[in-house]
Amino acid sequence: EIQMTQSPSSLSASVGDRVTITCRASEKISTYLNWYQWKPGKGPNLLVYAASHLQSGVPSRFSGSGYGTEFTLTIANLQPEDFATYFCQQSFKTWTFGQGTKVEV
Amino acid sequence: VQVVESGGGVVQPGGSLRLSCAASGFSVTSTNMRWVRQAPGKGLELISLIYSGGATKYPDSVKGRFTISRDSSKNTVYLQMNSLRADDTAIYYCARDACSLLTGQDYCYMDVWGKGTTVTVSS
């Protein structure tokens, strides 16, 4: 099973900040990496697929990058609605998630 | 396009529960469908998959206890959960697989999720 490790597990930020979340895979996964946003009371929301492709309807302040084993999700100009937990997920082999990164005020 | 989960509740250890995932705007037989759960304070765990062709897949944590199925006439996916344990306590989400063809390769992800249904296993 491919292990996905996110860092940090939580971070404190303010509106307007640039936030970067890292996801590392235990083996190479090319760009088979997706990012989701989760808020309590709601289902996860797909933000980025194939490492860098923004899902339709997702604001352009979100971006993803990376290849192989290291990936990043960047939120430029953090907005109040962006305080949430973010998960990475690999689809190279049997799908697995990272443990999540909580973005807090 | 949406999915709506139902059927959660409180059940005693060893008990059973059946969750439903009603889909609208697409056919549950045209794509892969999954159940994903999130235990309190934990991350997301994929717990079942039904392929568009009907084959199923489970992780070891639920294999032999959980069964995913679907009813095309109701456009609904189900998760039958037996021999429930305290560590099955979680929010259970239903999700749809989708894929995009990029540079000749299929990149797949879960693009439609429900709001979840809560299962509590407690005596």
Coordinates of C-alpha atoms in Angstrom, one line a residue:
Chain A
E1 CA 0.0 0.0 0.0
I2 CA 1.3 3.5 -0.9
Q3 CA 1.5 5.7 2.2
M4 CA 0.7 9.3 1.8
T5 CA 2.2 11.7 4.4
Q6 CA 1.0 15.3 4.6
S7 CA 2.8 18.1 6.4
P8 CA 2.1 20.0 8.4
S9 CA -0.8 18.3 10.1
S10 CA -2.2 21.7 11.0
L11 CA -1.3 25.3 10.5
S12 CA -2.4 28.7 11.6
A13 CA -3.0 31.4 8.9
S14 CA -4.7 34.7 8.3
V15 CA -6.9 35.9 5.6
G16 CA -4.7 37.0 2.7
D17 CA -1.9 34.6 3.5
R18 CA -0.2 32.3 1.0
V19 CA -0.5 28.7 2.3
T20 CA 1.4 25.7 1.1
I21 CA 0.6 22.1 2.1
T22 CA 3.0 19.2 1.2
C23 CA 2.1 15.6 0.4
R24 CA 4.7 12.9 0.1
A25 CA 4.2 9.5 -1.4
S26 CA 6.1 6.4 -0.2
E27 CA 6.8 5.5 -3.8
K28 CA 6.7 7.2 -7.1
I29 CA 3.2 7.9 -8.4
S30 CA 3.9 10.1 -11.4
T31 CA 1.1 12.8 -11.2
Y32 CA -1.7 10.5 -10.0
L33 CA -2.4 12.8 -7.1
N34 CA -5.7 14.6 -6.1
W35 CA -6.5 17.2 -3.5
Y36 CA -9.7 17.6 -1.6
Q37 CA -11.1 20.2 0.8
W38 CA -13.3 19.0 3.7
K39 CA -15.5 21.1 6.0
P40 CA -17.6 19.7 8.9
G41 CA -21.1 18.8 7.9
K42 CA -20.2 18.6 4.2
G43 CA -18.7 16.0 1.9
P44 CA -15.1 16.4 0.6
N45 CA -14.8 18.7 -2.4
L46 CA -12.4 17.9 -5.2
L47 CA -10.0 20.8 -5.8
V48 CA -7.2 19.5 -7.9
Y49 CA -6.7 16.3 -9.9
A50 CA -3.7 14.9 -11.7
A51 CA -1.5 16.9 -9.4
S52 CA -2.0 20.3 -11.1
H53 CA -5.3 20.4 -12.9
L54 CA -7.9 22.6 -11.2
Q55 CA -11.4 21.1 -11.0
S56 CA -14.1 23.1 -12.7
G57 CA -15.5 25.8 -10.4
V58 CA -12.6 25.8 -8.0
P59 CA -11.2 29.4 -7.5
S60 CA -7.9 30.1 -9.2
R61 CA -6.2 30.9 -5.9
F62 CA -5.8 27.1 -5.5
S63 CA -3.0 25.5 -7.4
G64 CA -1.2 22.1 -7.3
S65 CA 2.2 21.0 -8.4
G66 CA 4.6 18.1 -8.1
Y67 CA 5.7 14.8 -9.6
G68 CA 6.9 11.5 -8.4
T69 CA 6.8 11.5 -4.6
E70 CA 6.5 15.1 -3.6
F71 CA 3.5 17.4 -4.2
T72 CA 2.2 20.7 -3.0
L73 CA -1.2 22.4 -2.7
T74 CA -0.9 26.2 -2.6
I75 CA -3.6 28.6 -1.6
A76 CA -2.8 32.2 -2.6
N77 CA -4.6 35.0 -0.8
L78 CA -6.4 32.8 1.7
Q79 CA -10.1 33.6 2.0
P80 CA -12.4 33.0 5.1
E81 CA -14.1 30.1 3.3
D82 CA -10.8 28.3 2.9
F83 CA -10.4 27.5 6.6
A84 CA -10.9 23.7 6.3
T85 CA -9.0 20.4 6.2
Y86 CA -7.2 19.4 3.1
F87 CA -6.5 15.8 2.0
C88 CA -4.3 14.4 -0.7
Q89 CA -5.1 11.1 -2.4
Q90 CA -3.2 9.0 -4.8
S91 CA -4.8 7.0 -7.6
F92 CA -1.7 5.3 -9.0
K93 CA -2.3 2.0 -7.2
T94 CA -5.1 1.1 -4.7
W95 CA -6.2 4.5 -3.7
T96 CA -5.1 5.9 -0.4
F97 CA -5.4 9.3 1.4
G98 CA -3.0 11.4 3.4
Q99 CA -4.0 12.1 7.0
G100 CA -5.1 15.6 6.3
T101 CA -3.9 19.2 7.0
K102 CA -6.2 21.5 9.0
V103 CA -5.9 25.2 8.1
E104 CA -7.0 27.2 11.1
V105 CA -7.3 30.9 12.0
Chain B
V1 CA -25.7 15.7 -10.3
Q2 CA -25.7 14.6 -6.6
V3 CA -25.6 11.7 -4.2
V4 CA -27.5 11.6 -0.9
E5 CA -26.6 9.1 1.8
S6 CA -29.0 7.7 4.4
G7 CA -29.4 4.9 6.8
G8 CA -27.0 5.9 9.5
G9 CA -27.7 5.5 13.2
V10 CA -26.8 4.0 16.5
V11 CA -26.2 0.3 16.6
Q12 CA -24.8 -2.1 19.2
P13 CA -21.5 -3.9 18.7
G14 CA -22.2 -7.0 16.6
G15 CA -25.2 -5.4 14.9
S16 CA -26.0 -4.6 11.3
L17 CA -26.9 -1.6 9.3
R18 CA -27.6 -0.8 5.7
L19 CA -26.6 2.5 4.2
S20 CA -28.1 3.9 1.0
C21 CA -26.7 6.3 -1.5
A22 CA -29.3 7.7 -3.9
A23 CA -27.9 9.2 -7.0
S24 CA -29.4 11.7 -9.4
G25 CA -28.2 13.2 -12.6
F26 CA -26.2 10.2 -13.6
S27 CA -26.4 6.4 -13.6
V28 CA -24.7 4.5 -10.8
T29 CA -24.0 1.7 -13.3
S30 CA -22.1 4.0 -15.7
T31 CA -19.2 4.7 -13.3
N32 CA -17.4 3.3 -10.3
M33 CA -18.9 4.1 -6.9
R34 CA -17.2 4.1 -3.5
W35 CA -17.9 4.4 0.1
V36 CA -15.4 6.4 2.2
R37 CA -15.5 6.9 6.0
Q38 CA -14.0 9.3 8.4
A39 CA -13.7 8.2 12.0
P40 CA -13.8 10.9 14.7
G41 CA -10.5 12.8 14.6
K42 CA -9.1 10.6 11.9
G43 CA -8.5 10.8 8.1
L44 CA -10.5 9.5 5.2
E45 CA -10.6 5.7 4.6
L46 CA -11.8 4.1 1.4
I47 CA -13.9 1.1 2.5
S48 CA -15.6 -0.3 -0.6
L49 CA -15.7 0.1 -4.4
I50 CA -18.2 -1.2 -6.9
Y51 CA -16.9 -1.0 -10.5
S52 CA -19.2 0.0 -13.4
G53 CA -19.1 -3.7 -14.4
G54 CA -20.2 -4.9 -11.0
A55 CA -17.1 -6.3 -9.5
T56 CA -16.4 -5.2 -5.9
K57 CA -13.3 -4.5 -3.8
Y58 CA -12.7 -4.0 0.0
P59 CA -9.8 -3.3 2.3
D60 CA -8.9 -5.9 4.9
S61 CA -10.5 -3.7 7.6
V62 CA -14.0 -4.5 6.4
K63 CA -13.6 -7.5 4.1
G64 CA -16.1 -10.2 5.0
R65 CA -18.2 -7.8 7.1
F66 CA -19.3 -5.1 4.6
T67 CA -20.9 -5.6 1.2
I68 CA -21.4 -3.0 -1.5
S69 CA -24.2 -3.4 -4.0
R70 CA -26.4 -1.4 -6.3
D71 CA -29.9 -1.3 -7.7
S72 CA -30.0 0.2 -11.1
S73 CA -33.8 0.6 -11.0
K74 CA -33.5 2.8 -8.0
N75 CA -30.2 4.3 -9.1
T76 CA -28.9 3.6 -5.6
V77 CA -25.8 2.1 -4.1
Y78 CA -25.9 0.3 -0.8
L79 CA -23.5 -0.7 1.9
Q80 CA -24.5 -3.6 4.1
M81 CA -22.5 -3.6 7.3
N82 CA -22.5 -6.6 9.5
S83 CA -20.6 -7.5 12.7
L84 CA -20.2 -3.9 13.5
R85 CA -17.4 -2.8 15.9
A86 CA -16.8 0.3 17.9
D87 CA -14.0 1.3 15.5
D88 CA -16.6 1.4 12.6
T89 CA -18.0 4.5 14.2
A90 CA -17.6 7.2 11.6
I91 CA -19.2 9.4 9.0
Y92 CA -19.8 7.4 5.9
Y93 CA -19.7 9.1 2.5
C94 CA -20.7 7.9 -0.9
A95 CA -18.6 9.2 -3.8
R96 CA -18.6 8.9 -7.6
D97 CA -15.4 8.1 -9.6
A98 CA -14.6 10.2 -12.7
C99 CA -11.6 10.2 -15.0
S100 CA -10.0 12.7 -17.3
L101 CA -7.9 11.7 -20.3
L102 CA -4.6 13.6 -20.2
T103 CA -1.6 12.9 -22.4
G104 CA -3.1 9.5 -23.3
Q105 CA -3.6 8.4 -19.7
D106 CA -6.7 8.2 -17.5
Y107 CA -6.4 10.2 -14.3
C108 CA -9.2 9.3 -11.9
Y109 CA -10.6 11.0 -8.8
M110 CA -13.8 11.3 -6.8
D111 CA -15.8 14.3 -8.2
V112 CA -19.2 13.9 -6.5
W113 CA -19.7 13.4 -2.8
G114 CA -22.6 13.3 -0.5
K115 CA -22.8 15.1 2.9
G116 CA -22.4 11.8 4.7
T117 CA -24.4 9.7 7.2
T118 CA -23.2 9.0 10.7
V119 CA -22.8 5.5 12.1
T120 CA -22.3 5.1 15.8
V121 CA -21.5 1.7 17.2
S122 CA -22.0 1.7 20.9
S123 CA -23.6 -0.4 23.7

